[in-house]
Coordinates of N, CA and C in Angstrom, one line a residue:
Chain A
X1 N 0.8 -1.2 0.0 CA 0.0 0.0 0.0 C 0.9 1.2 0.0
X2 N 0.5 2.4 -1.0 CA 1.0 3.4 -0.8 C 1.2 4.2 0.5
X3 N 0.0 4.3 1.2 CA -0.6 5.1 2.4 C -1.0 6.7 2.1
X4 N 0.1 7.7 2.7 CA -0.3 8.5 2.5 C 0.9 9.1 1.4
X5 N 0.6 9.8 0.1 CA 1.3 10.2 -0.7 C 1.5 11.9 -1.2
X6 N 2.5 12.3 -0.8 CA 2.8 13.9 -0.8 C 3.2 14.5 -2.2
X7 N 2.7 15.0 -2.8 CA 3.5 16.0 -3.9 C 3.2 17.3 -3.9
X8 N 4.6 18.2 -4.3 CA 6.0 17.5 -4.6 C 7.1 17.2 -3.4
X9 N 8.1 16.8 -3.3 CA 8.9 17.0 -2.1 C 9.4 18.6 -1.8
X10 N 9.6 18.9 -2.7 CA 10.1 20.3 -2.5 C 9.7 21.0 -3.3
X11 N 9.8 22.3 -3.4 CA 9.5 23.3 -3.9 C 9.5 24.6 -3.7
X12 N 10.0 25.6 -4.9 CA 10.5 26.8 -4.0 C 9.7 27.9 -4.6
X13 N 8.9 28.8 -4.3 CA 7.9 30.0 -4.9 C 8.6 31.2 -4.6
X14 N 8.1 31.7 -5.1 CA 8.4 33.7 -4.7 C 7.1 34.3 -4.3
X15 N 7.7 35.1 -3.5 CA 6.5 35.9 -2.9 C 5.3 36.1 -3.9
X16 N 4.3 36.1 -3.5 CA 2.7 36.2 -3.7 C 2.5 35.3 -5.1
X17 N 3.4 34.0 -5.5 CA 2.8 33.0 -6.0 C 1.6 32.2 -5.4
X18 N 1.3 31.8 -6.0 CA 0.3 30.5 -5.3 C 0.4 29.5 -6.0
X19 N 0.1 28.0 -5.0 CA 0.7 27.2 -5.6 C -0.4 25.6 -5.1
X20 N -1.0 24.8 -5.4 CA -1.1 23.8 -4.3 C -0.7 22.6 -3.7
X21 N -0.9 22.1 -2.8 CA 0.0 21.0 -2.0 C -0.7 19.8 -2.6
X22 N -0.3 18.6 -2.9 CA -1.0 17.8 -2.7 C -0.9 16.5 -2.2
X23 N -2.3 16.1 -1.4 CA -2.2 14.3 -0.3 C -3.4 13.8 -1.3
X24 N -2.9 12.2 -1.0 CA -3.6 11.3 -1.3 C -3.7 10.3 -0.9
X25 N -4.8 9.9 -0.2 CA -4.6 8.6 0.7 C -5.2 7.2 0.0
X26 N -4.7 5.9 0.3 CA -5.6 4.9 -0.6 C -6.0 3.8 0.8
X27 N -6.3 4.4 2.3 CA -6.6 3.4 3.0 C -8.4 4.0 3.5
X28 N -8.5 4.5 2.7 CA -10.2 4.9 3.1 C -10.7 5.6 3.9
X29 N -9.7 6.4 4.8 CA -9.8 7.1 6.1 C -10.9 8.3 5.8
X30 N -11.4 8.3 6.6 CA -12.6 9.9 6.8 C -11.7 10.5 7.3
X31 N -10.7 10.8 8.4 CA -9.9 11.9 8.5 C -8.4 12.3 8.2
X32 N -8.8 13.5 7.9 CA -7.2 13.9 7.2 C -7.0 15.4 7.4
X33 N -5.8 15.7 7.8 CA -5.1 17.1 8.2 C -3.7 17.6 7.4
X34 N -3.6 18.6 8.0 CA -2.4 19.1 7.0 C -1.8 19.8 8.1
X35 N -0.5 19.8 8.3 CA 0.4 20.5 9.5 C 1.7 20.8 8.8
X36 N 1.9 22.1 9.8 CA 3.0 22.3 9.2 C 4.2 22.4 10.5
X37 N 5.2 22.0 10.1 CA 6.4 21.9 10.9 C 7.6 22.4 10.8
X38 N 7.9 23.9 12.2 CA 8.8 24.7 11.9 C 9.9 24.4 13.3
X39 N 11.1 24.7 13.0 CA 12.4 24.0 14.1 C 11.3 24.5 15.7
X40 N 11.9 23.2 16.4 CA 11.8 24.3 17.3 C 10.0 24.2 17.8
X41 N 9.2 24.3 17.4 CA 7.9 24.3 17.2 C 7.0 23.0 17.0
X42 N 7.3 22.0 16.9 CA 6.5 20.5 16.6 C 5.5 20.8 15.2
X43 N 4.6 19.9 15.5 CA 3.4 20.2 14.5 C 2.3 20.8 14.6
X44 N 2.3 21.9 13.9 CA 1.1 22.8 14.0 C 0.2 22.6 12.9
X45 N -1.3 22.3 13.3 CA -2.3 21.9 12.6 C -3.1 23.1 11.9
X46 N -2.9 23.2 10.3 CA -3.5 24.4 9.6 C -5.0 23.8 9.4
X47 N -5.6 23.1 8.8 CA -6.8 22.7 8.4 C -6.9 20.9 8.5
X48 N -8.4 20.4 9.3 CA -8.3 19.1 8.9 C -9.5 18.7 8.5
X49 N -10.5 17.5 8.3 CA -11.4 17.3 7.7 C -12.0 15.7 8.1
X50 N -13.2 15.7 8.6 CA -13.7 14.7 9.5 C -14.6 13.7 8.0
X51 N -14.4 14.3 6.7 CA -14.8 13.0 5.8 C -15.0 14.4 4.8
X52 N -15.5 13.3 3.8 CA -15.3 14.1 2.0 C -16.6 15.4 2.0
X53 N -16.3 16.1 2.1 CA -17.3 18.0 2.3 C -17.0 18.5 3.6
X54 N -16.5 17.8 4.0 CA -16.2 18.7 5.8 C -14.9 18.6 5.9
X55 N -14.6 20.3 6.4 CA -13.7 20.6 6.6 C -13.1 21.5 7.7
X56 N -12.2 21.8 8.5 CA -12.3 23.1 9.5 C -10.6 23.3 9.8
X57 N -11.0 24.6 10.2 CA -9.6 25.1 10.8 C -8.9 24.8 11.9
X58 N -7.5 25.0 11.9 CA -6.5 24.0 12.9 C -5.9 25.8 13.9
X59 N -5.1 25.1 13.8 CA -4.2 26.1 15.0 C -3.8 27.6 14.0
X60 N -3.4 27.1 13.0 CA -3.0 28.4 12.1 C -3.3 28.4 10.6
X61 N -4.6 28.9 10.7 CA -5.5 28.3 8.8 C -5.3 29.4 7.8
X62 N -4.6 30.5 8.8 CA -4.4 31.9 7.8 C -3.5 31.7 6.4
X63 N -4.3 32.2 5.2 CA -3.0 32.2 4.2 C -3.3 30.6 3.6
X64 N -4.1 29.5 3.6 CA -4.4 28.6 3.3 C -5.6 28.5 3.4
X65 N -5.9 27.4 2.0 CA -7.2 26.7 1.9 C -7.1 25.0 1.5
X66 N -8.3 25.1 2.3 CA -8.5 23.5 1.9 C -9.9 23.1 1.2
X67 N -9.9 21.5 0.7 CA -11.5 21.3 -0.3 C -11.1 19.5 0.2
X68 N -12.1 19.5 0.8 CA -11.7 17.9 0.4 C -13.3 17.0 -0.7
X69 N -13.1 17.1 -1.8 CA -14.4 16.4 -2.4 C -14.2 15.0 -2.7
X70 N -13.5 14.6 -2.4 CA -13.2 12.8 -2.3 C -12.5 12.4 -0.9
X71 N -12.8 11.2 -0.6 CA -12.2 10.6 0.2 C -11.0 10.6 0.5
X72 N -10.2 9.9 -1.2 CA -8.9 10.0 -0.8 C -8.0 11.2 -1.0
X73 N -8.4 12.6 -1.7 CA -7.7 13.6 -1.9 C -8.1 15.0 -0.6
X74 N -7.0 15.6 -0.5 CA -7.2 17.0 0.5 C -6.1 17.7 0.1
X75 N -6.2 18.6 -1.2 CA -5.5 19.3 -1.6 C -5.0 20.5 -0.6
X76 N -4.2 21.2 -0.5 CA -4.0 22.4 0.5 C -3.3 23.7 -0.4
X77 N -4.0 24.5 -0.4 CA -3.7 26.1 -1.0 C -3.2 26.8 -0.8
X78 N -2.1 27.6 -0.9 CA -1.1 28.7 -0.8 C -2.1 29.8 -1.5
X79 N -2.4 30.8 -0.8 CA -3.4 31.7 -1.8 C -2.6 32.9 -2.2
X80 N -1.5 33.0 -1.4 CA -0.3 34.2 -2.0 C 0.6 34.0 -1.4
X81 N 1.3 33.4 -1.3 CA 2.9 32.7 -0.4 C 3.8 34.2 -0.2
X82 N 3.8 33.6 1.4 CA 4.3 34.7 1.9 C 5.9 34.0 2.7
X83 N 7.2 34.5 2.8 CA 7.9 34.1 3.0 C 8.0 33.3 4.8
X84 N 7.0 33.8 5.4 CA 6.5 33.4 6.9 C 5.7 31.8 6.7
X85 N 5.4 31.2 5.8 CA 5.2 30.1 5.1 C 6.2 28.9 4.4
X86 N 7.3 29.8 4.8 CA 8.6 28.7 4.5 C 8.5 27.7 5.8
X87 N 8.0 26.2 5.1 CA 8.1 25.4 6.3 C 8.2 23.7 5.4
X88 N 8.1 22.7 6.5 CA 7.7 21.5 5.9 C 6.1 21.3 6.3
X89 N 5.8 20.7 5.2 CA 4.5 20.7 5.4 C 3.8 18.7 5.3
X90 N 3.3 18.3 6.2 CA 2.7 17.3 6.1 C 1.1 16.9 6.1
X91 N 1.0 16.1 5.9 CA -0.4 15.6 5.7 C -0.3 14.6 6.5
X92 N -1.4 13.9 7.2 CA -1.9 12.9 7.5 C -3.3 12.3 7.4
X93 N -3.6 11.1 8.1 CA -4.8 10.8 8.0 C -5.1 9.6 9.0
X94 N -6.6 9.8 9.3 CA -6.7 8.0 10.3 C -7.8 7.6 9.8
X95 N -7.8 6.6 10.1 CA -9.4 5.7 10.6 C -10.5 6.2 10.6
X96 N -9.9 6.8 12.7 CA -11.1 7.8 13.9 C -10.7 8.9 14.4
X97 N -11.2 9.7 14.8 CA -11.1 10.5 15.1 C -9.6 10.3 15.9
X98 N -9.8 9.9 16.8 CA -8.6 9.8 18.0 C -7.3 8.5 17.8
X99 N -7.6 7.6 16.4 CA -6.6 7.2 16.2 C -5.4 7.3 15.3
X100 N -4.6 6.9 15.9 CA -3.3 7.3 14.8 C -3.3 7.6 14.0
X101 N -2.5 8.8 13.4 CA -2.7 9.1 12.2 C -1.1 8.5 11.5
X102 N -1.5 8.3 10.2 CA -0.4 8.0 9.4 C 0.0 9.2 8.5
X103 N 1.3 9.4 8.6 CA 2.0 10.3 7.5 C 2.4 10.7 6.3
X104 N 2.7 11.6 5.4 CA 3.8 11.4 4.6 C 4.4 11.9 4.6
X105 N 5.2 11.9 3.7 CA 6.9 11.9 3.6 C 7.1 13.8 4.0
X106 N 6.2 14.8 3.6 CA 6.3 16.0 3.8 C 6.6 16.6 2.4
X107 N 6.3 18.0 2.7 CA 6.9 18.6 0.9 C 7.9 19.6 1.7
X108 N 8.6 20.1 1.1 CA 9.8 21.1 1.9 C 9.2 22.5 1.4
X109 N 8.9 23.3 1.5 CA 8.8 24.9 0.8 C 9.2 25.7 1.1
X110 N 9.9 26.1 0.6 CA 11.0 27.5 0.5 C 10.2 28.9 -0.2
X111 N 9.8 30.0 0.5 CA 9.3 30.8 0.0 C 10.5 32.1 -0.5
X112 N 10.4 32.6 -1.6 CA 11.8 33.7 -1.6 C 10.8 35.1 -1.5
Chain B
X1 N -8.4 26.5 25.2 CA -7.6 25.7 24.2 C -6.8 25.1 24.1
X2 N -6.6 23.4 23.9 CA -5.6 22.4 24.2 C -4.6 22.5 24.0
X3 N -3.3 22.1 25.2 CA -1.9 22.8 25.0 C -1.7 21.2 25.9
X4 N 0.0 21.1 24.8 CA 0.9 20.2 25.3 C 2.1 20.9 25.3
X5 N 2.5 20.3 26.8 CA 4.4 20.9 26.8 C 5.0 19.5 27.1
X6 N 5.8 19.6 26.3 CA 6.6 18.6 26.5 C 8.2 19.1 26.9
X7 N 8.6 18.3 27.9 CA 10.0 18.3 28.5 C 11.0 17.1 28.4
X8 N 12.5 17.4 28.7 CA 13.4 18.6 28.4 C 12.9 18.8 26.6
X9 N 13.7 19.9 26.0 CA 13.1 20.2 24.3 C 14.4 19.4 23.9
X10 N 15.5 19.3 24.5 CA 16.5 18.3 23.6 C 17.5 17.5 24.6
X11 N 18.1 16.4 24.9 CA 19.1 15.9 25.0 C 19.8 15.2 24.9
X12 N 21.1 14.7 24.9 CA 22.3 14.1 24.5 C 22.4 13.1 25.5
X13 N 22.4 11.8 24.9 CA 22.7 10.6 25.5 C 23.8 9.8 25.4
X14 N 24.6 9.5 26.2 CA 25.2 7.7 25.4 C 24.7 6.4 25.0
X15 N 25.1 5.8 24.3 CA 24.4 4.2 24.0 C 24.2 3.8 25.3
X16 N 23.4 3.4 25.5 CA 23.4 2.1 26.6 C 22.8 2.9 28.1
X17 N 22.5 4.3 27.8 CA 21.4 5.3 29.3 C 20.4 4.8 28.8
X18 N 19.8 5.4 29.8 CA 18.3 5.0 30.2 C 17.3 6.7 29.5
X19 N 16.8 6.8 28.9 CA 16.2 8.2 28.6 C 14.6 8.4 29.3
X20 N 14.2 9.3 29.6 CA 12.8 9.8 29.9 C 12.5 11.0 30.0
X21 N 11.2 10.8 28.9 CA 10.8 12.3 28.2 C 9.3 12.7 28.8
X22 N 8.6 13.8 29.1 CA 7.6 14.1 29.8 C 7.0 14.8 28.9
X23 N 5.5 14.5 29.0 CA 4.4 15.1 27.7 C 4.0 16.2 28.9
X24 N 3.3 16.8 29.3 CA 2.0 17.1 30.5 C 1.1 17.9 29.4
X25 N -0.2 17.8 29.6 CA -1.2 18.3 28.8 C -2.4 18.7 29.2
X26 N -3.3 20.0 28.8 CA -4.6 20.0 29.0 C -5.6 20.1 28.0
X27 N -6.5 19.5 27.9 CA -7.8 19.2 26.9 C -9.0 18.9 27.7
X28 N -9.8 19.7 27.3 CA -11.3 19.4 27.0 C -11.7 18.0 26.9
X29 N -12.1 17.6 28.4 CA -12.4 15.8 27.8 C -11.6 15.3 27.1
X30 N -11.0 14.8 27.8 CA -9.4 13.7 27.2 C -10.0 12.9 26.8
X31 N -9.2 12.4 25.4 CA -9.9 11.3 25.1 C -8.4 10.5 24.7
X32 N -7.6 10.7 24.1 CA -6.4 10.0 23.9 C -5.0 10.8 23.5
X33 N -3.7 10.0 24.2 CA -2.6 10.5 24.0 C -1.9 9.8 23.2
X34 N -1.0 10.1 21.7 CA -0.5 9.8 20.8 C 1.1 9.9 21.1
X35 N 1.9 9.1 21.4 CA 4.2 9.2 21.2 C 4.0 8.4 19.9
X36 N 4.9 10.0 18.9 CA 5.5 9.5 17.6 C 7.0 9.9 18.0
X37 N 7.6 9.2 16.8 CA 8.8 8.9 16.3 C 9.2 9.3 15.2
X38 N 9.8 10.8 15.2 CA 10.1 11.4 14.0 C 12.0 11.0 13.6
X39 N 11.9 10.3 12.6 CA 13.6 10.4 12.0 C 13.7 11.7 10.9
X40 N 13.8 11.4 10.0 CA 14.8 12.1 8.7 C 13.0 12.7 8.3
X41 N 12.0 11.9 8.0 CA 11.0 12.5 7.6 C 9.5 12.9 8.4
X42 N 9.1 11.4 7.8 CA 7.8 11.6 8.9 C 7.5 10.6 9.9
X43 N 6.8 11.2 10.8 CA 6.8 10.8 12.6 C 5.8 9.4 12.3
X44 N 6.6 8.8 13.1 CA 5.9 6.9 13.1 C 5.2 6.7 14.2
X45 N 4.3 6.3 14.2 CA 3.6 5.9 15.5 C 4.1 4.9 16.5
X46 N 3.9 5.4 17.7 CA 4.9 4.6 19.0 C 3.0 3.9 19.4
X47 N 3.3 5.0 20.5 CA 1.8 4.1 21.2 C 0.4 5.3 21.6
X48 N -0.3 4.9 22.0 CA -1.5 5.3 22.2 C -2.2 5.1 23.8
X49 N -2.3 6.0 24.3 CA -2.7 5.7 25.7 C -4.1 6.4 26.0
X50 N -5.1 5.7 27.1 CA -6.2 6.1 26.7 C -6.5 6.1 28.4
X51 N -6.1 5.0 28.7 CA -6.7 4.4 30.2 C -5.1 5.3 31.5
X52 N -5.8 5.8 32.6 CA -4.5 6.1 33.5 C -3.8 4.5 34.2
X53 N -2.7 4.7 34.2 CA -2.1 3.6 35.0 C -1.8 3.0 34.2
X54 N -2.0 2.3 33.0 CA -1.9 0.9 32.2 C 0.0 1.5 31.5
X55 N 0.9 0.4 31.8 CA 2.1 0.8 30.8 C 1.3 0.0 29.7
X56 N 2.2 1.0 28.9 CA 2.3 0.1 27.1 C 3.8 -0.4 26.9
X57 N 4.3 -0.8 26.1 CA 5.4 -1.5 26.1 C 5.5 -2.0 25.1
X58 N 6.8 -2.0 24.0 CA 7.4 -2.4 23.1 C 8.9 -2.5 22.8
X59 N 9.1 -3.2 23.1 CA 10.9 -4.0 23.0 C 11.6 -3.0 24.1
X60 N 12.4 -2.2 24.3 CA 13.2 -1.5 25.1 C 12.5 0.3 25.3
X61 N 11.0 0.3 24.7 CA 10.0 1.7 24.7 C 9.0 1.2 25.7
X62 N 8.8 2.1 26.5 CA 7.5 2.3 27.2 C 7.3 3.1 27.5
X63 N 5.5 3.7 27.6 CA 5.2 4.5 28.3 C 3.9 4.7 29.2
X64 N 3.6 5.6 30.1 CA 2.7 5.6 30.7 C 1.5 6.8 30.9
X65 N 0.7 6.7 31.2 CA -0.4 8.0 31.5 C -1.2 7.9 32.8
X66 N -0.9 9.4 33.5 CA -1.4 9.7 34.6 C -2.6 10.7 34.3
X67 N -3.8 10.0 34.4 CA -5.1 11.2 34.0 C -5.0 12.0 35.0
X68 N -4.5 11.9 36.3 CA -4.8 12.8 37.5 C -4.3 14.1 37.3
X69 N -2.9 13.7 37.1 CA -2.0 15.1 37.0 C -2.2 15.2 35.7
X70 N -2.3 14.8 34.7 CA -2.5 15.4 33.5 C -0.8 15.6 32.5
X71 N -0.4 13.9 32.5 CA 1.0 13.8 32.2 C 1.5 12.8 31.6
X72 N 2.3 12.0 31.1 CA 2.7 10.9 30.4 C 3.9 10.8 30.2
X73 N 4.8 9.6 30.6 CA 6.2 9.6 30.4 C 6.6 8.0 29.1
X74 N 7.2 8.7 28.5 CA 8.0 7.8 27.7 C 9.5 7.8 27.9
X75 N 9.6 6.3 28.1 CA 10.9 5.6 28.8 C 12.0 5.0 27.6
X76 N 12.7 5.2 27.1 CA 13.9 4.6 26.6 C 14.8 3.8 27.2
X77 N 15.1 2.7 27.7 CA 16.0 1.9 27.9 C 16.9 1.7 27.5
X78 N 18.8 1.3 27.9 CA 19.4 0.4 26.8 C 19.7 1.6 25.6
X79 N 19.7 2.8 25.4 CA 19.5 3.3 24.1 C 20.1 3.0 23.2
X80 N 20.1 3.3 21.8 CA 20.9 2.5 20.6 C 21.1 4.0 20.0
X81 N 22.1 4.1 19.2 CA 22.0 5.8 18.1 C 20.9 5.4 17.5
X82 N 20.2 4.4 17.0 CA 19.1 4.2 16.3 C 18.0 5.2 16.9
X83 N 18.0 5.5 18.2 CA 17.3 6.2 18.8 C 17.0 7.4 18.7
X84 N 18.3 7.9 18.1 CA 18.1 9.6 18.0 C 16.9 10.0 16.6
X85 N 16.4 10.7 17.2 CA 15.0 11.0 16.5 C 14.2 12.0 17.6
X86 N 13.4 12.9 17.0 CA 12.5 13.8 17.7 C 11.1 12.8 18.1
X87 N 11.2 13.3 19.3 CA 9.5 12.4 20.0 C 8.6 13.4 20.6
X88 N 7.7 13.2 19.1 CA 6.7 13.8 20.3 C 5.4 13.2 20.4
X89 N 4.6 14.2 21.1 CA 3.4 13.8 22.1 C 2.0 14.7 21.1
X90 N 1.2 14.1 21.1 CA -0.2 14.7 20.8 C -1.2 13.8 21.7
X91 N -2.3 14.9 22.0 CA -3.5 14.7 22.6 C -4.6 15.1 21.8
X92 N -5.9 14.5 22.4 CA -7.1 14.9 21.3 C -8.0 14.4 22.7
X93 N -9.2 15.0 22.3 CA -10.6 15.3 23.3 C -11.9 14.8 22.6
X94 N -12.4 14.5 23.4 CA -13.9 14.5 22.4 C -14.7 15.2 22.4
X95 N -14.2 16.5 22.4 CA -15.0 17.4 21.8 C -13.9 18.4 20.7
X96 N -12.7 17.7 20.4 CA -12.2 18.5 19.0 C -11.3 16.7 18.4
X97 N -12.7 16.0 18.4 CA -13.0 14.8 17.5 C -12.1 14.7 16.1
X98 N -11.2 14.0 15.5 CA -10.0 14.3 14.6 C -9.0 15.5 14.3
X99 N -8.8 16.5 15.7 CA -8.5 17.5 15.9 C -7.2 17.1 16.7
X100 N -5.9 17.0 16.4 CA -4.8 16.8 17.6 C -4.0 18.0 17.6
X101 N -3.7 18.0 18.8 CA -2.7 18.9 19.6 C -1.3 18.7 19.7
X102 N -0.5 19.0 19.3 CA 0.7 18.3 19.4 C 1.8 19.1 20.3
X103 N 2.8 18.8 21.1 CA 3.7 19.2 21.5 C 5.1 19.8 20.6
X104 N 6.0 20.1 21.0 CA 7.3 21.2 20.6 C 8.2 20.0 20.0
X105 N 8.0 18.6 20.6 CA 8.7 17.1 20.7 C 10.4 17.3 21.8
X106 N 10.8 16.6 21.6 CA 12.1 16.5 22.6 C 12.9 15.8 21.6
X107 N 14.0 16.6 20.9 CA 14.9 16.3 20.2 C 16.0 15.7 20.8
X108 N 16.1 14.0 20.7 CA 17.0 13.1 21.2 C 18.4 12.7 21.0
X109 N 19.2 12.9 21.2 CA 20.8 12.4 20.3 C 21.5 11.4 21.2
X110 N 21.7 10.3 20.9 CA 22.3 9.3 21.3 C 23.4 9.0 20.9
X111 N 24.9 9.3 21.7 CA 26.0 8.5 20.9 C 26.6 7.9 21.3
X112 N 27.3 7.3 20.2 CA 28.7 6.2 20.5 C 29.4 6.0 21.8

């Protein structure tokens, strides 16, 4: 099984590009999030989504959007990349609500 | 609004100490505590604690949850360099249902 799958691994924009992230999961999960991870700081939760039309905001959803219209896709949106957005960014996903989430690999983004 | 701190944020071991890392947390109706295992990418899941008192346990890892104080320790034994990796801690509540909290993690180095 793939699990969860990130594109791209990296990528680098200029100020007030926009660009989108993208996760794909193939284990069937209703929940899926998007976090971002800066030194220093753990994982901070931007947007996550309790099944395919529902969606909500995390700890820091500014400057991002999310759609989730299928199960296994939750695209994530840069709507003007700001260099305060240089981070790694992950996806996950579970089962349940409260169980483990599985990862992926992260995308790296470099904002100039 | 749900906050984990986790303790110490990094330290330096030899092969063969004993390590222990401290979550403490507060949520809204606890419902479950998550220790991952971050190396080079993305964070692996260790264990899941739900019940106070009960250790979990796997090969030379354990950990535990005190609902009283509102805290949880993961134990490293024996350590290997294979060990160095960031650990951290998330919580979640049932009332922010596929919503996790995550801690700063505690950046580990184990050497020779």
């Amino acid at each position: 099984n793939a699990g969860v799958t990130q594109t791209p691994k990296f990528q680098v924009l200029k100020t007030g590009q926009s660009m989108t992230l993208q996760c794909a999961q193939d284990m069937n999960h209703e929940y899926m999030s998007w976090y971002r991870q800066d030194p220093g700081m753990g994982l901070r939760l931007i947007h996550y989504s309790v099944g395919a039309g529902i969606t909500d905001q995390g700890e820091v959803p500014n400057g991002y959007n999310v759609s989730r219209s299928t199960t296994e896709d939750f695209p994530l949106r840069l709507l003007s990349a700001a260099p305060s957005q240089t981070s790694v960014y992950f996806c996950a996903s579970s089962a349940l609500g409260n169980q483990p989430q599985h990862f992926g690999d992260g995308t790296r983004l470099s904002i100039l | 609004e749900d906050k984990v701190v986790q303790s110490p944020l990094s330290l330096v071991v030899h092969e063969g100490d004993t390590v222990t890392l401290n979550c403490s947390y507060e949520v809204t109706n606890f419902r479950s505590l998550l220790w991952y295992k971050q190396e080079k990418k993305a964070p692996t899941f260790l264990f899941m604690l739900t019940s106070s008192g009960i250790e979990k346990k796997s090969g030379r890892l354990s950990s535990i949850l005190d609902k009283k104080e509102l805290f949880s320790i993961l134990n490293i034994t024996a350590t290997q360099t294979g060990d160095s990796a960031i650990y951290l801690c998330a919580v979640t509540g049932l009332d922010s249902w596929g919503k996790f909290q995550f801690g700063a993690g505690t950046q580990v180095v184990v050497t020779p």
